[in-house]
Structure formats: C-alpha cells, structure tokens
XYZ file of C-alpha atoms in Angstrom:
569
model
C -0.099 -0.210 0.023
C 1.348 3.196 -0.799
C 0.293 6.751 0.623
C 1.637 8.750 3.288
C 1.055 6.114 6.222
C 2.583 3.194 4.205
C 6.214 2.218 3.195
C 9.220 2.126 5.129
C 8.008 4.687 7.653
C 7.294 1.929 10.395
C 4.577 4.190 11.694
C 1.262 2.555 13.252
C -1.895 3.333 11.732
C -2.832 5.527 15.225
C 0.672 7.549 15.121
C 0.720 11.381 14.272
C 1.671 12.129 10.590
C 5.181 12.225 9.704
C 6.186 15.254 7.549
C 6.836 14.302 4.183
C 10.497 13.600 2.959
C 12.174 16.336 1.123
C 13.768 19.715 1.290
C 12.949 21.764 4.284
C 11.911 25.324 3.965
C 14.434 27.778 5.648
C 13.296 28.501 9.002
C 11.247 25.467 9.502
C 12.196 23.536 12.709
C 13.073 19.790 12.402
C 11.134 17.017 13.739
C 13.836 16.727 16.614
C 13.252 20.237 17.667
C 9.566 19.902 17.466
C 9.114 17.020 19.778
C 9.083 19.056 22.957
C 6.417 21.447 21.903
C 4.537 17.991 21.648
C 5.221 16.922 25.131
C 4.761 20.084 27.168
C 1.543 18.878 28.680
C 2.001 15.448 29.800
C -0.835 13.056 29.458
C -2.609 11.745 32.839
C -1.082 8.476 32.644
C 2.269 9.958 33.525
C 0.931 11.932 36.496
C -0.502 8.773 37.903
C 2.883 7.041 37.601
C 4.768 9.880 39.479
C 2.041 9.721 42.270
C 2.418 6.099 42.605
C 5.952 6.477 42.794
C 6.046 8.955 45.668
C 3.761 6.678 47.775
C 6.023 3.909 47.045
C 8.870 5.781 48.575
C 6.952 6.689 51.660
C 5.774 3.378 52.238
C 9.403 2.402 51.736
C 10.528 4.820 54.251
C 8.103 3.855 56.835
C 9.379 0.122 56.333
C 12.848 1.231 57.320
C 11.865 3.237 60.357
C 10.005 0.182 61.516
C 12.876 -2.010 60.980
C 15.399 0.151 62.816
C 12.837 0.380 65.656
C 12.350 -3.335 65.777
C 16.252 -3.862 65.646
C 16.676 -1.196 68.760
C 14.211 -3.198 70.679
C 15.912 -6.480 69.995
C 19.376 -4.839 71.065
C 17.760 -3.515 74.303
C 16.029 -6.852 74.991
C 19.697 -8.552 74.392
C 21.280 -6.043 76.563
C 18.599 -6.763 79.449
C 18.953 -10.486 78.916
C 22.835 -10.045 79.298
C 22.070 -7.753 82.443
C 19.793 -10.422 84.007
C 22.382 -13.050 83.489
C 25.272 -11.096 84.935
C 23.245 -9.527 87.446
C 21.245 -6.322 87.706
C 23.322 -3.166 86.645
C 21.951 0.581 87.059
C 21.285 2.816 84.120
C 23.106 6.391 84.004
C 20.835 7.831 86.217
C 20.305 5.122 88.612
C 18.187 1.854 88.887
C 14.898 1.859 87.178
C 11.504 0.498 88.637
C 10.102 0.833 92.418
C 12.543 1.504 95.000
C 15.416 1.785 92.229
C 16.253 5.373 93.134
C 16.515 6.922 89.616
C 16.985 10.328 89.524
C 15.232 12.592 86.893
C 17.973 15.392 87.200
C 21.733 14.883 87.322
C 23.638 17.523 89.212
C 26.741 19.241 87.803
C 29.869 17.648 88.790
C 32.046 19.654 91.402
C 34.835 22.009 90.110
C 38.221 22.508 91.348
C 40.758 25.057 90.429
C 44.527 24.783 90.164
C 47.659 25.939 88.082
C 48.419 24.460 84.555
C 51.443 22.731 86.024
C 49.430 20.763 88.523
C 46.242 19.815 86.698
C 47.725 19.465 82.903
C 46.950 15.774 83.093
C 43.268 16.774 83.768
C 43.034 18.822 80.491
C 40.252 17.048 78.886
C 38.157 17.874 81.818
C 38.983 21.533 82.289
C 36.414 24.130 82.339
C 36.517 28.090 82.529
C 35.263 30.532 85.064
C 34.166 34.183 85.097
C 35.461 35.353 88.554
C 38.609 36.961 88.691
C 41.725 34.890 89.482
C 44.186 37.919 90.407
C 44.556 38.410 94.097
C 43.886 36.955 97.667
C 41.672 33.775 97.303
C 38.916 34.975 99.694
C 36.462 32.096 98.906
C 33.924 30.462 96.602
C 31.427 32.003 94.453
C 27.818 31.291 95.550
C 26.651 30.034 92.239
C 29.150 28.254 90.489
C 31.217 27.247 93.461
C 34.319 28.780 91.715
C 37.165 30.366 93.509
C 37.489 34.364 93.771
C 40.417 35.852 94.181
C 39.811 39.564 95.676
C 42.065 42.356 97.287
C 42.058 46.143 96.735
C 45.814 46.216 95.947
C 45.946 43.194 93.446
C 42.809 44.368 91.351
C 44.362 48.059 91.404
C 48.108 47.000 90.474
C 47.879 43.975 88.604
C 44.537 43.436 87.361
C 43.209 46.941 86.723
C 39.770 46.288 87.787
C 39.401 49.361 90.231
C 41.213 52.797 89.861
C 41.472 53.377 93.469
C 43.506 50.560 95.683
C 40.742 50.872 98.810
C 37.499 48.862 99.800
C 34.804 49.624 102.120
C 33.379 46.790 103.949
C 29.818 46.993 105.231
C 27.738 44.624 107.280
C 25.822 44.007 110.563
C 27.835 42.729 113.343
C 29.162 38.860 113.787
C 28.663 38.256 110.066
C 32.630 38.009 109.456
C 33.846 41.591 108.274
C 36.956 41.510 110.138
C 37.549 37.821 109.289
C 37.253 38.646 105.918
C 39.982 41.654 106.063
C 42.305 39.314 107.998
C 42.225 36.812 105.319
C 43.305 39.592 102.928
C 45.950 40.710 105.383
C 47.177 37.227 105.441
C 47.286 36.684 101.593
C 48.818 40.155 100.784
C 51.688 39.450 103.490
C 52.678 36.341 101.545
C 53.534 38.771 98.378
C 55.436 40.947 100.266
C 53.054 43.908 101.260
C 53.297 45.089 104.745
C 50.207 45.362 106.630
C 49.410 48.214 109.216
C 46.709 48.286 111.725
C 47.232 51.649 112.977
C 44.925 51.608 116.052
C 43.108 47.921 116.866
C 40.196 49.027 119.137
C 38.683 45.679 119.841
C 41.376 43.834 119.293
C 40.861 41.702 116.119
C 44.311 41.545 114.606
C 47.137 40.966 117.274
C 46.844 37.190 117.239
C 47.317 37.347 113.247
C 50.088 39.693 113.467
C 51.865 37.542 116.061
C 51.271 34.503 114.051
C 52.953 36.023 111.077
C 55.854 37.247 113.174
C 54.888 40.760 112.809
C 55.204 43.722 115.746
C 52.397 44.626 118.155
C 52.328 47.768 120.091
C 50.210 48.280 123.193
C 48.833 51.746 124.068
C 47.031 53.035 126.832
C 47.032 53.943 130.588
C 49.796 52.165 132.166
C 50.516 50.064 129.036
C 53.005 52.094 126.920
C 53.673 55.736 125.736
C 53.877 57.587 122.227
C 56.121 60.547 121.772
C 54.395 62.763 119.081
C 57.659 64.768 118.956
C 59.527 61.325 117.956
C 60.241 61.638 114.354
C 60.344 57.519 114.061
C 61.499 56.247 111.084
C 62.118 59.578 109.533
C 65.124 60.280 112.027
C 66.750 57.408 110.850
C 66.194 57.783 107.052
C 67.139 61.807 107.204
C 70.705 60.548 108.352
C 71.089 58.359 105.606
C 69.870 60.727 102.819
C 71.684 63.768 101.394
C 70.721 66.781 99.170
C 67.377 67.872 98.378
C 65.857 64.452 99.533
C 67.064 65.069 102.723
C 65.751 68.406 103.254
C 62.521 67.390 101.909
C 62.048 64.596 104.373
C 63.215 66.759 107.438
C 60.882 69.272 106.456
C 57.936 66.901 106.194
C 58.821 65.433 109.530
C 58.699 68.736 111.064
C 55.185 69.658 109.528
C 53.865 66.164 110.824
C 54.977 66.824 114.441
C 53.470 70.578 114.044
C 50.099 69.155 112.685
C 50.394 66.272 115.626
C 50.606 68.969 118.376
C 47.916 70.853 116.892
C 45.528 67.929 116.293
C 46.088 66.821 120.044
C 45.440 70.127 121.186
C 42.104 70.415 119.040
C 40.865 67.416 120.505
C 41.403 68.272 123.790
C 39.704 71.904 123.287
C 37.064 70.548 120.946
C 37.734 73.430 118.705
C 40.658 74.245 116.124
C 43.732 76.150 117.638
C 44.598 80.136 116.561
C 46.854 80.586 114.021
C 49.003 82.463 116.359
C 49.406 79.440 118.599
C 50.481 77.344 115.681
C 53.254 79.905 114.844
C 54.479 79.588 118.518
C 54.459 75.649 118.344
C 56.366 76.221 115.016
C 59.224 78.281 116.313
C 59.436 76.268 119.603
C 59.902 73.244 117.688
C 62.623 74.756 115.563
C 64.591 75.761 118.529
C 64.247 72.391 120.087
C 65.675 70.869 116.823
C 68.518 73.363 117.102
C 69.251 73.281 121.002
C 67.971 70.024 122.085
C 70.144 66.887 122.299
C 68.432 63.577 121.286
C 64.604 63.152 121.161
C 62.619 65.795 122.548
C 59.315 65.054 124.301
C 56.400 67.185 125.190
C 57.701 68.229 128.524
C 60.601 69.741 126.783
C 58.483 71.612 124.491
C 56.488 73.303 127.451
C 59.937 74.061 129.071
C 60.914 75.729 125.810
C 57.785 77.973 125.636
C 58.075 78.739 129.106
C 61.571 79.919 129.139
C 60.617 82.024 125.977
C 63.731 82.121 123.843
C 64.265 85.227 121.544
C 62.976 83.213 118.468
C 59.858 82.251 120.046
C 59.180 85.956 121.702
C 59.700 87.408 118.230
C 56.841 85.768 116.624
C 54.310 86.606 119.663
C 55.031 90.658 118.887
C 55.785 90.680 122.742
C 58.621 93.559 121.613
C 60.277 93.014 124.993
C 57.152 93.107 127.145
C 57.078 90.155 129.401
C 53.239 90.737 130.054
C 52.281 90.696 126.334
C 54.165 87.581 126.016
C 52.760 85.417 128.817
C 49.195 87.034 127.729
C 50.176 85.087 124.288
C 51.588 81.899 125.597
C 49.696 81.477 128.592
C 46.608 79.518 126.926
C 48.808 77.472 124.853
C 50.781 76.492 127.967
C 47.826 75.559 129.828
C 46.737 73.137 126.923
C 49.924 71.456 126.647
C 49.986 70.803 130.311
C 46.378 69.267 129.713
C 47.782 66.672 127.234
C 50.034 65.598 130.233
C 48.039 65.860 133.436
C 44.550 66.037 132.271
C 42.231 63.649 130.301
C 45.065 62.404 127.997
C 46.804 60.726 131.153
C 50.518 59.647 130.943
C 50.269 58.264 127.320
C 52.392 61.208 125.537
C 54.498 62.558 128.451
C 57.398 60.099 127.786
C 59.509 58.812 125.067
C 58.047 56.213 122.719
C 57.820 52.866 124.441
C 58.087 50.692 121.364
C 58.793 52.317 117.883
C 57.398 51.025 114.687
C 60.032 48.854 112.962
C 59.476 48.501 108.875
C 61.741 45.334 109.032
C 59.216 43.024 110.903
C 57.692 40.329 108.118
C 54.349 40.216 109.538
C 53.429 44.070 109.529
C 52.769 46.184 112.537
C 49.466 46.288 115.018
C 48.921 48.917 117.494
C 46.858 47.786 120.154
C 44.951 50.232 121.864
C 41.969 48.011 123.137
C 43.144 48.809 126.578
C 41.887 52.406 126.407
C 38.119 52.445 127.651
C 35.240 53.567 125.481
C 34.452 56.381 128.066
C 37.923 57.973 127.266
C 36.804 59.570 123.873
C 39.445 62.185 124.075
C 42.138 59.633 124.717
C 40.893 57.446 121.896
C 40.924 60.055 119.350
C 44.280 61.566 120.290
C 45.695 58.036 120.406
C 44.695 57.232 116.829
C 45.806 60.587 115.423
C 48.966 59.669 116.973
C 49.175 56.263 115.618
C 48.314 57.579 112.186
C 50.945 60.038 112.310
C 53.393 57.776 113.350
C 52.521 54.958 110.757
C 52.620 57.180 108.042
C 55.933 59.132 108.888
C 57.385 55.449 108.595
C 55.756 55.151 104.974
C 57.269 58.277 103.804
C 60.438 57.821 105.436
C 60.315 54.157 103.534
C 59.557 55.670 100.428
C 62.112 58.415 100.449
C 65.031 55.430 101.148
C 63.648 53.743 98.014
C 63.330 56.503 95.527
C 67.215 57.185 96.120
C 68.153 53.490 96.115
C 68.935 52.937 99.386
C 66.160 50.445 100.199
C 63.435 48.229 98.788
C 60.227 49.576 97.003
C 57.418 48.476 99.484
C 53.691 48.520 99.337
C 51.529 49.068 102.557
C 48.036 47.839 103.536
C 46.531 50.068 106.088
C 43.432 48.788 108.218
C 40.838 51.114 109.577
C 38.493 49.057 111.178
C 35.296 50.239 113.463
C 35.513 53.438 111.475
C 32.405 54.404 113.043
C 34.359 54.818 116.448
C 37.531 56.477 114.727
C 35.227 59.181 113.143
C 33.082 59.895 116.075
C 36.183 59.685 118.599
C 36.733 63.551 118.026
C 36.915 66.477 115.453
C 39.856 66.418 113.056
C 39.629 62.596 112.279
C 37.234 62.732 109.397
C 39.891 65.126 107.474
C 42.425 62.516 108.436
C 40.540 59.969 107.055
C 39.409 61.929 104.016
C 43.057 62.843 103.372
C 44.168 59.126 103.022
C 41.316 58.203 100.789
C 42.463 60.955 98.315
C 46.274 60.559 98.499
C 46.716 56.431 98.916
C 48.040 56.148 95.407
C 50.440 58.554 95.997
C 51.411 56.895 99.522
C 51.747 53.733 97.696
C 49.435 51.993 100.078
C 46.050 50.588 99.820
C 43.712 50.551 102.727
C 40.357 48.605 104.151
C 37.898 50.931 105.758
C 35.112 48.707 108.113
C 31.744 49.646 109.570
C 28.487 48.437 110.076
C 26.191 50.742 107.730
C 26.035 53.778 105.655
C 24.085 55.312 108.456
C 27.654 55.263 110.563
C 29.153 57.512 108.134
C 26.220 60.136 108.017
C 25.487 60.280 111.807
C 28.309 62.871 112.297
C 27.052 65.992 113.964
C 28.685 68.405 111.348
C 26.925 68.388 107.831
C 30.624 68.849 106.530
C 31.895 65.886 108.031
C 29.067 63.901 106.885
C 29.207 64.905 103.332
C 33.103 63.856 103.630
C 32.401 60.342 105.192
C 29.890 59.954 101.995
C 32.684 60.605 99.941
C 34.786 57.647 101.410
C 31.957 55.152 99.856
C 32.065 57.090 96.714
C 35.912 56.886 96.047
C 36.325 53.510 97.445
C 37.628 51.053 94.513
C 35.401 48.326 95.647
C 32.396 48.089 98.140
C 31.991 44.585 99.994
C 28.435 44.426 101.407
C 27.416 41.770 103.991
C 24.066 41.149 105.350
C 22.406 44.498 105.865
C 18.697 45.423 106.697
C 16.153 46.963 104.352
C 16.314 50.354 105.666
C 19.974 50.666 104.740
C 19.317 50.164 100.995
C 18.172 53.907 100.178
C 21.202 55.281 101.250
C 23.612 52.387 100.112
C 21.984 52.495 96.429
C 22.745 56.147 96.436
C 26.479 55.313 96.073
C 26.432 51.856 94.619
C 24.023 50.798 92.037
C 22.463 47.353 92.854
C 19.741 45.355 91.283
C 16.727 44.044 92.997
C 17.997 40.656 93.307
C 21.065 41.872 95.044
C 19.327 43.977 97.212
C 16.973 41.117 98.080
C 20.298 38.756 98.705
C 21.666 41.338 101.237
C 18.613 41.711 103.172
C 18.234 37.967 103.197
C 21.621 37.590 104.726
C 20.691 40.105 107.871
C 18.273 37.729 108.920
C 18.461 36.294 112.700
C 19.583 32.721 113.272
C 17.103 30.227 114.291
C 17.055 28.894 117.993
C 16.786 25.395 118.903
C 15.323 25.119 122.388
C 16.337 21.680 122.708
C 20.080 22.529 122.624
C 19.597 25.868 124.373
C 21.663 27.708 121.737
C 21.177 29.247 118.183
C 22.987 28.285 115.169
C 24.938 30.491 112.672
C 23.387 33.621 111.223
C 22.398 32.708 107.283
C 24.760 35.359 106.353
C 27.597 34.721 108.298
C 30.461 34.633 105.760
C 28.480 35.685 102.689
C 29.280 38.940 100.956
C 28.881 40.929 97.550
C 31.880 42.588 96.049
C 30.378 45.529 93.961
C 32.865 47.550 91.441
C 31.100 50.707 90.233
C 27.977 49.603 88.037
C 29.162 46.119 87.418
C 27.077 43.071 88.552
C 28.023 41.921 91.981
C 29.982 38.630 92.554
C 28.547 37.013 95.761
C 30.538 34.644 97.583
C 31.016 32.853 101.067
C 34.497 32.856 102.855
C 35.663 29.450 104.498
C 38.594 29.335 106.670
C 41.120 26.762 107.383
C 41.828 25.328 111.048
C 44.854 27.545 111.143
C 43.005 30.792 110.451
C 40.250 29.854 112.815
C 42.444 29.716 115.708
C 43.510 33.713 115.142
C 39.854 34.662 114.085
C 38.131 34.570 117.409
C 36.769 38.148 118.232
C 34.685 36.732 121.096
C 37.518 35.603 123.458
C 35.822 37.228 126.324
C 32.762 35.320 125.953
C 34.237 31.694 124.856
C 36.761 31.602 127.693
C 34.719 33.466 130.174
C 34.233 31.642 133.750
C 30.440 32.460 133.333
C 30.066 30.277 130.157
C 28.592 26.740 130.503
C 30.484 24.257 128.764
C 28.063 21.329 127.902
C-alpha cells in the first residue's frame, strides 16, 4: 500500500503524521526540535505514575523506620537479657523501677581549680570561670562554686579592675567583716605587702600579726607611751639621705610633728587652735631641733615655751614686754599641760615605748584596746598619733626607696571600726578623707570597715557627713555583708544594685534560728557571705571558708568563749 502512512516509515496507523521527506523550507524546525513542543503537557498516565512512585517512597521509608525500631528493641532486649544473666546493673541515672532510686535530674559535677602545672593531666576535663583569679583567694562564688580572688591592691596594681586601691566593707555585727579583711592581710603578706593596723580597738588583729611574726605595740594607760615629737623612722632615714631628698624629708617630719601637736590640742579643746598658737609651736619646735640633744618630748616643748627664747618671743610680737608674751603663750601653755596631766593621762608624757619597725615581716599592729570607750578624747588623740607615726614611717620608706637605699614597698592599712574612729573626735574625718584621696601617692591600699552607711552619715557636722559619704563614693570596691532593708536607700545612692542583689543582702541579715532543745542558736544565715561591687558592674556573691589554722587567730569573742560564766555542755 502506498500513501503517506505506508511504506518504510514503520509508523503505526494511530501515530501522528510524519512530515514528508524532501527539502525543508528555511526557518522551519526539524522533527527533533518540534518534539518538545508536543510534550509540554504530559498525559494523565504519566501523572498517575509519578503519584504512585511518591507513595512507594513513603511506604519504603516507613518500613525502614519500623525495621530500625525493631532492631533497637531487639538490641535493648538483648542487653537486658545480658544484664539479667550477669546481675542487675544501674543505668546512667540509677536503677529503674520501684525502689530503684532513679533520679530525673543529674547535678553538675564539682569543680576544682589549680595551675596548669598541677592539673595538666586533667586537660580534657578543664572548664573556664568568670570570677577574677588575681589577688588573695577569699572564698567561693555562691552560684558556680568557682574560687574568687579579691583584694584592693591586686585589683588595682595587677588586674586594673579598680582605679583606687581601697575597699569599704559594710555589714551587721557578727557576720565576718573583720575575718574577711584578716584573710586579705594574710594573703597580701605572703606576696610582700606590709600590713599596718594603726589602732586596733577591739582587738581583732593582734593574734594574726603575732602569728605572722609581726610587731604588736600596746598603748593605753599604764601600757605604753607614744612621743608625738619623735620623728620615728624619718629620723633614721634623714641621716642616710643627702641633698634635696634629705631637706624634703626633714621638712615633712617637722610639719607632721607640728600638725600632730595641733591636732591633739584640737581634740582636747574641742575646737581648732588659732593661727598665732600654731606659729608659736612652729618656732618652739625649731628651737628644740637646734638646741636639744636627742629626741625631745612634750615636757621639753613646754619648758621651751615657758623660758621664752628670742626666736619664740619674736613671733608673739611681745616687743620686750613680759606681760604681753605671757598673755600670748599662757593659753597654749595650759593646753599642753592638759595633754600631760589632763584626760590624756601619761600616754604622751614620755618617750615612745616601742617604735614602729618596718623590718618586721608580718607588719605592725598598734593595740589600743586597753583604752576604755568612755575615754573618747584619749582614743581620738591616740588614733591621731598612731596614724601620724605610721604614715611617717611610710614616707621614710619611700624616700629611701627613691634614692636606691631601700626596697620599694607597698603597704596595706586597715581602719577597722571606722564609725568609732570618726566619732572619736574632730579632725579624724579630715585625716581619713586625706588618706582616701592620697593613697595612690602614698603607695598603699586601705580597707575601711564599718556596720552601715548610717554610721558615716551620723556625724553631727554636715561638712563631716559629706566627707564621710565620699569615703564610699571613692572606694575602689564596696563589699557588702548582711544589711537591713532600711539601709538600702542610702547604699544605692552610692552603689548601684539590682533588686535581686538587694534582696540577697537583706536575706543575709536575717537572725539565726533558735533550737530550744540545745539551748543555743545556730549560725546566722549571712555569716561569711559577701557581695563584691565595683562601680555599676554586677556583683559577685561569695562565701568565706577558713582553714583550721585561720580559725585559731579569728576569734573575736574571746572574752565570751573563755569566760568563767560560760557553761560548757
């Protein structure tokens, strides 16, 4: 058969017509190019085949997952059978079943910290920590248990975390404020810092300084004397220096003695002395330096003013009149006699019983606990004298170090029971204020300890209250123990705190629970717990734990614990 559907084409009768053979017109696509145009819309049979293939894939995936679950069940069953054969074994969280003790929450493992030399073998289990590691180890952070290292000198000198090497410690009595500072004293002494407790009122530091091999000086009625005209370490340093360094140190020592005598008279009178009397004292001290052999004492100063040499009479404008001279010096003469025979007792009437020695490895502690609290004037006078003597020794050490005649030293000054110091007499607020401003120049750090901010704001004079408030504002770090809620407004004016931090500090001030069966109460919930605040940064809460050796020198209740009225059960 012939025609377009017959011949050697091999096409079936139902196939689409094939173009006739022959030449193709230009621009006409070939059959191979036209074929995709015919398959743009696949027939329904192809769509059904694609749907069937998708169902098959999903069915195969389900079968694979079912086989994997069956294999896992079989593996667990085999393990159970193996455990039954070899004895019952606990899972990762304990035994399952009734009475098995399985826990639903696994606590984090404890962490320890050490140097890379000591724990290098435990490297796979090392973990980092966010608490500072520069300074004295004072305790563990309450949240993570990581060790916290903290002290004002290390954080200022080595870590650069604070801009002033000072700290203010606040907290209710009996919560461990003095114990925390004793830990800092112990750690800083180990790295070469010289601790100075210039006026221990309780005392809290004598046992520690003694155990460290330091020097303990006792002052009070019948206990010892302190000569305010003694240059102390400055006298020995002046003999070693030459040139301008010697002149400067000698001038500083002269000015310190003049300020000390003036401050004692201010405490005795309750008011600053006139400028004319300071001029007379200055002239009399210069006469003593020129004519007196050895170290003068207050009776020598009184005798010099009483005799009236020409250099002293010249500054009084007496102009040869004995009556005018006596009228000018008699009030000063009477006040100086009051320092010897009045409420000051004999504390300043003789030579210094025990001078401060900076070669003691464990520092120095001046114990004035023998002075009764009722002798407020004597307490204030002795504190002023102790500070003057102590800072004179610091200046002498720096002068020798600057000339290469001695080692460069750093000092840690402790001002415990700051509220008693500030209320002891006029002039002490100014001395503490100067110390908090110039401690970087002195090369020393200090720790100020008191109970609450109210102690700093309870001074009678408004100017003194503002100065005392500045102590907290200038402190490099503020360490807070348990405090009452009423203290929070005054504290947050100086230190920014979150509500969680305020609540935590208030909770620490809660009283301890009382056990009537044992007829005693437990430890306060806030004992040994503190919060370190530096500026507006989040605080670091930590707890102080003591070693047995530290507990022996941290007993601030000796008079109660060793009393004959105490019942031992």
